[in-house]
CSV table of C-alpha atoms in Angstrom, one decimal:
chain,number,residue,atom,x,y,z
M,1,MET,CA,16.5,1.6,22.1
M,2,ASN,CA,16.4,3.6,18.8
M,3,ARG,CA,13.4,2.5,16.9
M,4,LEU,CA,14.3,1.3,13.4
M,5,LYS,CA,12.6,4.0,10.6
M,6,THR,CA,11.5,3.1,7.5
M,7,PRO,CA,13.2,5.5,5.2
M,8,ILE,CA,11.8,8.5,3.5
M,9,ASN,CA,12.6,10.6,-0.1
M,10,PRO,CA,14.8,13.0,1.6
M,11,VAL,CA,13.0,15.7,-0.2
M,12,VAL,CA,9.9,14.2,1.2
M,13,GLU,CA,11.2,13.9,4.7
M,14,LYS,CA,12.1,18.1,4.5
M,15,GLN,CA,8.3,18.8,3.6
M,16,ILE,CA,7.3,16.5,6.6
M,17,ARG,CA,9.1,18.4,9.2
M,18,ALA,CA,7.9,21.4,7.9
M,19,PHE,CA,4.4,20.4,8.8
M,20,VAL,CA,5.0,18.9,11.9
M,21,ASN,CA,7.0,22.2,12.9
M,22,SER,CA,4.4,24.0,11.9
M,23,PRO,CA,1.1,22.3,11.5
M,24,SER,CA,-2.5,23.5,9.6
M,25,ASN,CA,-5.6,21.8,10.1
M,26,SER,CA,-5.5,19.2,7.3
M,27,LEU,CA,-2.8,17.6,4.9
M,28,LEU,CA,-2.9,15.6,1.5
M,29,LEU,CA,-0.3,13.0,0.9
M,30,TYR,CA,-0.8,12.0,-2.2
M,31,GLY,CA,1.4,9.0,-4.2
M,32,GLU,CA,0.8,5.5,-5.9
M,33,LYS,CA,-1.0,2.8,-4.4
M,34,GLY,CA,1.8,0.7,-2.2
M,35,ILE,CA,4.1,3.9,-1.6
M,36,GLY,CA,3.7,3.9,2.0
M,37,LYS,CA,1.2,6.7,2.7
M,38,SER,CA,-0.4,5.3,5.8
M,39,LEU,CA,3.1,4.3,7.5
M,40,ILE,CA,4.0,8.5,6.5
M,41,ALA,CA,0.3,9.5,7.9
M,42,HIS,CA,1.0,7.3,10.7
M,43,ARG,CA,4.2,8.7,11.9
M,44,ILE,CA,3.3,12.3,11.2
M,45,ALA,CA,0.2,11.6,13.5
M,46,THR,CA,2.2,10.4,16.6
M,47,GLU,CA,4.9,13.4,16.1
M,48,LEU,CA,1.7,15.9,15.9
M,49,LEU,CA,0.8,14.7,19.1
M,50,ASN,CA,3.6,13.8,20.7
M,51,GLU,CA,3.4,10.3,21.3
M,52,SER,CA,5.5,7.6,20.8
M,53,PRO,CA,6.2,6.0,17.2
M,54,ALA,CA,4.4,3.0,18.4
M,55,TYR,CA,0.9,4.7,19.8
M,56,ASP,CA,-2.4,3.4,18.4
M,57,GLY,CA,-4.4,4.6,20.6
M,58,PRO,CA,-7.8,6.8,20.5
M,59,LYS,CA,-6.4,10.2,19.7
M,60,ILE,CA,-5.9,8.7,16.1
M,61,GLU,CA,-9.0,8.3,13.9
M,62,THR,CA,-8.2,6.4,10.9
M,63,VAL,CA,-11.5,5.9,7.8
M,64,ASN,CA,-11.1,3.9,5.4
M,65,PHE,CA,-13.6,5.1,2.6
M,66,LEU,CA,-13.6,2.0,0.6
M,67,ASP,CA,-14.7,0.1,4.0
M,68,VAL,CA,-18.0,2.5,4.5
M,69,LYS,CA,-20.9,2.0,2.9
M,70,SER,CA,-21.9,5.9,2.5
M,71,SER,CA,-19.0,8.6,2.3
M,72,ILE,CA,-21.5,11.2,2.8
M,73,ASP,CA,-23.1,9.6,5.7
M,74,GLU,CA,-19.5,9.0,7.3
M,75,ILE,CA,-18.5,12.9,6.8
M,76,ARG,CA,-21.9,14.1,8.2
M,77,GLN,CA,-20.8,11.9,11.4
M,78,LEU,CA,-17.5,13.4,11.4
M,79,ARG,CA,-18.7,16.7,11.4
M,80,SER,CA,-21.1,16.5,14.1
M,81,ASN,CA,-18.2,14.8,16.1
M,82,ILE,CA,-15.2,17.2,16.0
M,83,TYR,CA,-16.7,20.3,17.2
M,84,LEU,CA,-18.1,18.9,20.3
M,85,LYS,CA,-14.1,19.9,22.1
M,86,SER,CA,-11.5,22.2,21.4
M,87,SER,CA,-7.9,22.3,22.1
M,88,VAL,CA,-5.3,25.0,21.4
M,89,GLN,CA,-2.6,21.9,20.9
M,90,VAL,CA,-3.4,19.5,18.0
M,91,ASP,CA,-4.5,16.5,20.1
M,92,LYS,CA,-6.9,14.4,17.8
M,93,VAL,CA,-5.8,13.3,14.4
M,94,TYR,CA,-7.7,11.8,11.6
M,95,VAL,CA,-6.3,9.5,9.2
M,96,PHE,CA,-8.1,9.1,6.1
M,97,PHE,CA,-7.5,6.2,3.4
M,98,ASN,CA,-8.7,6.1,-0.1
M,99,PHE,CA,-10.1,10.3,0.1
M,100,ASP,CA,-10.2,10.3,-3.9
M,101,SER,CA,-13.0,7.6,-3.4
M,102,LEU,CA,-15.6,9.8,-2.0
M,103,SER,CA,-18.7,11.2,-3.5
M,104,LEU,CA,-19.1,14.8,-4.7
M,105,PRO,CA,-21.7,15.4,-1.7
M,106,ALA,CA,-19.4,14.0,0.6
M,107,TYR,CA,-16.2,16.5,-0.8
M,108,ASN,CA,-18.8,19.3,-0.7
M,109,SER,CA,-19.9,18.0,3.0
M,110,PHE,CA,-16.3,18.2,4.2
M,111,LEU,CA,-15.2,21.8,2.8
M,112,LYS,CA,-17.2,23.3,5.1
M,113,THR,CA,-15.2,21.6,7.8
M,114,LEU,CA,-11.8,22.9,5.7
M,115,GLU,CA,-14.3,26.5,5.8
M,116,GLU,CA,-14.2,26.9,9.6
M,117,PRO,CA,-11.7,24.3,10.6
M,118,PRO,CA,-11.8,22.8,14.1
M,119,VAL,CA,-9.4,23.6,17.0
M,120,GLY,CA,-7.1,21.2,18.0
M,121,ILE,CA,-8.5,18.8,15.2
M,122,CYS,CA,-5.7,17.9,11.9
M,123,PHE,CA,-7.1,15.9,8.9
M,124,LEU,CA,-4.4,13.6,7.1
M,125,LEU,CA,-5.9,12.7,3.7
M,126,CYS,CA,-4.2,9.5,2.0
M,127,VAL,CA,-4.9,9.2,-2.2
M,128,SER,CA,-3.8,7.8,-4.7
M,129,GLU,CA,-5.0,10.0,-7.6
M,130,LYS,CA,-5.0,13.6,-6.2
M,131,SER,CA,-6.8,14.6,-9.8
M,132,LYS,CA,-10.2,12.9,-8.5
M,133,VAL,CA,-10.0,15.4,-5.7
M,134,PRO,CA,-12.0,18.6,-6.1
M,135,THR,CA,-10.1,21.6,-6.9
M,136,THR,CA,-12.1,23.2,-4.2
M,137,VAL,CA,-10.7,21.0,-1.6
M,138,LEU,CA,-7.0,20.7,-3.2
M,139,SER,CA,-6.8,24.5,-2.6
M,140,ARG,CA,-7.4,24.8,1.0
M,141,VAL,CA,-5.1,21.9,2.1
M,142,LYS,CA,-1.7,21.8,2.0
M,143,ASN,CA,-0.3,18.8,0.2
M,144,ILE,CA,3.2,16.4,-0.1
M,145,ASN,CA,3.9,14.0,-2.9
M,146,ILE,CA,5.3,10.9,-1.4
M,147,THR,CA,8.2,9.4,-3.8
M,148,LYS,CA,10.2,6.3,-3.6
M,149,PRO,CA,13.1,6.3,-1.1
M,150,SER,CA,16.2,5.3,-2.8
M,151,HIS,CA,17.3,1.8,-3.8
M,152,SER,CA,20.4,1.6,-1.4
M,153,ALA,CA,18.5,3.1,1.9
M,154,LEU,CA,15.2,0.5,1.3
M,155,ILE,CA,17.1,-2.7,1.1
M,156,ASN,CA,19.9,-1.6,4.1
M,157,TYR,CA,17.0,-1.0,6.0
M,158,LEU,CA,15.0,-4.2,4.6
M,159,LYS,CA,17.8,-6.2,5.4
M,160,ILE,CA,18.0,-5.1,9.1
M,161,LYS,CA,14.2,-4.9,9.9
M,162,TYR,CA,13.9,-8.6,8.7
M,163,PRO,CA,17.6,-10.9,9.0
M,164,ASN,CA,15.9,-14.1,8.6
M,165,ILE,CA,15.1,-13.1,5.0
M,166,ASN,CA,17.7,-14.2,2.1
M,167,ILE,CA,19.0,-11.2,0.6
M,168,ASP,CA,18.2,-12.1,-3.0
M,169,ASP,CA,14.2,-12.8,-2.0
M,170,ILE,CA,14.3,-9.2,0.1
M,171,GLU,CA,15.9,-8.0,-3.9
M,172,ARG,CA,13.0,-10.3,-5.4
M,173,ILE,CA,10.3,-8.9,-3.5
M,174,TYR,CA,11.6,-5.4,-4.2
M,175,GLN,CA,11.5,-5.7,-8.1
M,176,VAL,CA,8.0,-7.6,-7.6
M,177,ASN,CA,6.3,-4.5,-5.8
M,178,SER,CA,8.7,-1.7,-7.9
M,179,GLY,CA,10.4,-0.5,-4.8
M,180,LEU,CA,7.0,0.9,-3.4
M,181,PRO,CA,7.6,0.6,0.8
M,182,GLU,CA,4.4,-0.2,1.6
M,183,ALA,CA,3.5,-2.8,-0.3
M,184,ILE,CA,7.6,-3.9,-0.2
M,185,GLU,CA,6.9,-4.3,3.7
M,186,THR,CA,3.4,-6.2,3.2
M,187,ASP,CA,4.6,-9.3,1.3
M,188,LEU,CA,7.6,-9.3,3.8
M,189,SER,CA,5.5,-9.2,6.7
M,190,LYS,CA,4.1,-12.2,5.7
M,191,PHE,CA,7.3,-13.7,5.0
M,192,ASN,CA,7.0,-17.0,7.2
M,193,SER,CA,7.7,-20.8,6.3
M,194,LYS,CA,4.7,-21.0,4.1
M,195,ASP,CA,5.6,-18.1,2.3
M,196,ASP,CA,9.1,-18.8,1.7
M,197,LYS,CA,7.0,-22.4,0.2
M,198,ILE,CA,5.1,-20.3,-2.2
M,199,LEU,CA,8.2,-18.5,-3.5
M,200,ASN,CA,9.7,-22.1,-4.0
M,201,LEU,CA,7.1,-23.3,-6.1
M,202,ALA,CA,7.9,-20.2,-8.1
M,203,ARG,CA,11.8,-20.6,-8.5
M,204,ASP,CA,10.6,-24.4,-9.5
M,205,PHE,CA,7.3,-23.8,-12.0
M,206,PHE,CA,9.0,-23.6,-15.3
M,207,SER,CA,10.8,-26.6,-14.5
M,208,ILE,CA,7.7,-29.2,-13.3
M,209,ASN,CA,5.5,-30.7,-16.2
M,210,GLY,CA,2.1,-29.7,-16.5
M,211,THR,CA,0.6,-32.3,-14.0
M,212,GLU,CA,2.7,-31.2,-11.3
M,213,LYS,CA,1.7,-27.7,-12.2
M,214,LEU,CA,-1.9,-27.8,-11.5
M,215,ILE,CA,-1.0,-29.7,-8.5
M,216,LEU,CA,0.7,-27.1,-7.6
M,217,ILE,CA,-2.5,-24.5,-7.2
M,218,ASN,CA,-4.2,-26.9,-5.0
M,219,ASP,CA,-1.5,-25.1,-2.0
M,220,LEU,CA,-2.5,-21.4,-2.9
M,221,TYR,CA,-6.3,-20.9,-4.2
M,222,LYS,CA,-7.7,-20.6,-0.7
M,223,SER,CA,-5.9,-17.6,0.1
M,224,LYS,CA,-5.9,-14.4,-2.4
M,225,THR,CA,-2.4,-13.1,-0.5
M,226,GLU,CA,-0.4,-16.2,-1.3
M,227,SER,CA,-2.0,-16.4,-4.8
M,228,ILE,CA,-1.1,-12.9,-6.0
M,229,LEU,CA,2.3,-12.9,-4.2
M,230,PHE,CA,3.1,-16.3,-6.5
M,231,LEU,CA,2.1,-14.4,-9.6
M,232,LYS,CA,4.1,-11.6,-8.9
M,233,MET,CA,7.2,-13.6,-7.9
M,234,VAL,CA,6.6,-15.8,-11.8
M,235,LYS,CA,6.0,-12.3,-13.4
M,236,VAL,CA,9.7,-11.1,-12.0
M,237,MET,CA,11.0,-14.3,-13.1
M,238,SER,CA,9.4,-14.3,-16.5
M,239,GLU,CA,10.4,-10.6,-16.6
M,240,ALA,CA,14.2,-11.0,-16.0
M,241,ALA,CA,14.5,-14.0,-18.4
M,242,ILE,CA,13.1,-11.7,-21.2
M,243,LYS,CA,15.0,-8.2,-20.4
M,244,ASN,CA,17.8,-11.4,-20.3
M,245,ASN,CA,17.0,-11.8,-24.3
M,246,SER,CA,15.7,-15.4,-23.8
M,247,THR,CA,14.0,-16.7,-27.0
M,248,ASN,CA,11.9,-19.3,-25.2
M,249,ARG,CA,8.3,-17.7,-25.9
M,250,ILE,CA,7.2,-19.6,-22.4
M,251,TRP,CA,8.7,-16.3,-20.8
M,252,GLN,CA,6.7,-13.7,-22.6
M,253,LYS,CA,3.1,-16.2,-22.5
M,254,ALA,CA,3.9,-16.4,-18.5
M,255,PHE,CA,4.8,-12.6,-18.0
M,256,GLU,CA,1.5,-11.8,-19.9
M,257,SER,CA,-0.8,-14.5,-18.3
M,258,SER,CA,0.5,-13.3,-14.7
M,259,LEU,CA,0.0,-10.0,-15.6
M,260,LYS,CA,-3.6,-10.7,-16.2
M,261,ALA,CA,-3.9,-13.3,-13.7
M,262,ILE,CA,-3.0,-10.7,-10.7
M,263,ARG,CA,-5.4,-8.6,-12.0
M,264,LEU,CA,-8.2,-10.6,-12.2
M,265,ILE,CA,-8.0,-11.8,-8.4
M,266,GLU,CA,-7.2,-8.2,-7.2
M,267,GLU,CA,-10.9,-7.5,-8.3
M,268,ASN,CA,-12.0,-10.4,-6.5
M,269,SER,CA,-12.4,-13.3,-9.1
M,270,GLN,CA,-12.2,-16.7,-7.6
M,271,SER,CA,-8.2,-17.0,-6.9
M,272,ARG,CA,-8.5,-21.2,-8.3
M,273,LEU,CA,-10.8,-20.4,-11.4
M,274,VAL,CA,-8.1,-17.7,-12.1
M,275,LEU,CA,-4.5,-20.0,-11.0
M,276,LEU,CA,-6.5,-22.6,-13.3
M,277,ASN,CA,-6.4,-20.3,-16.0
M,278,PHE,CA,-3.3,-19.4,-15.5
M,279,VAL,CA,-1.5,-23.0,-15.5
M,280,ASN,CA,-3.6,-24.2,-18.2
M,281,GLU,CA,-2.5,-20.7,-20.8
M,282,ILE,CA,1.2,-22.0,-19.9
M,283,ILE,CA,1.3,-25.4,-20.3
């Protein structure tokens, strides 16, 4: 049985093939948040290791530098481990997420690894802001700019992968996430009956009264993910109304307030308080 693969921009696909066929010890994958860097990094890793696409074993090690207390200590520990063994073929792949969040001392420490690359190991470095990575590091790694696949290719893939989700909802989630594959998949993978309820709440939001709007948030605030999904849907619907030249100022207010609320929740503000303020601004 053929495994369904996430569509990739043809230019990016060509660059991936070139790297896999002739790998170096490091590759920088850069592109905006949600573009699919982690999905592509895992695919490259499995192909380098001659493993199945579903492989999730010890030959692939991931580090998210937003989750570590000290990036310099993490890099030092890594450097002490990678030279313990060597192999002619790639038999270990390290995937670094948020590599652009390292401290300068950590970059300098990792630079030593790039200058004396271990045999049999490949580093896949995922960044959203390439400009934050020192030029001394950039000059020693190959890089691929991860760009979006076409709308039709991604929508056709999503229709096959999520057959139980209404195509209109898939399109809305696509618009909510600006066509970013990984962000879209994150929302769709959580799309169960409860999420369907959230989408219905978003659709009904502008037809219910103020009291009902305040009651509505009690179904949302306990989950950051659900709160953000709801706000994203409200943002998309209000943006669509604005583009259709609606003269009702409620749409502009909803659009601006939802943007602000999404940002605040993503910055770890309390969902309940943010949603309360959002509803109060609308009514």
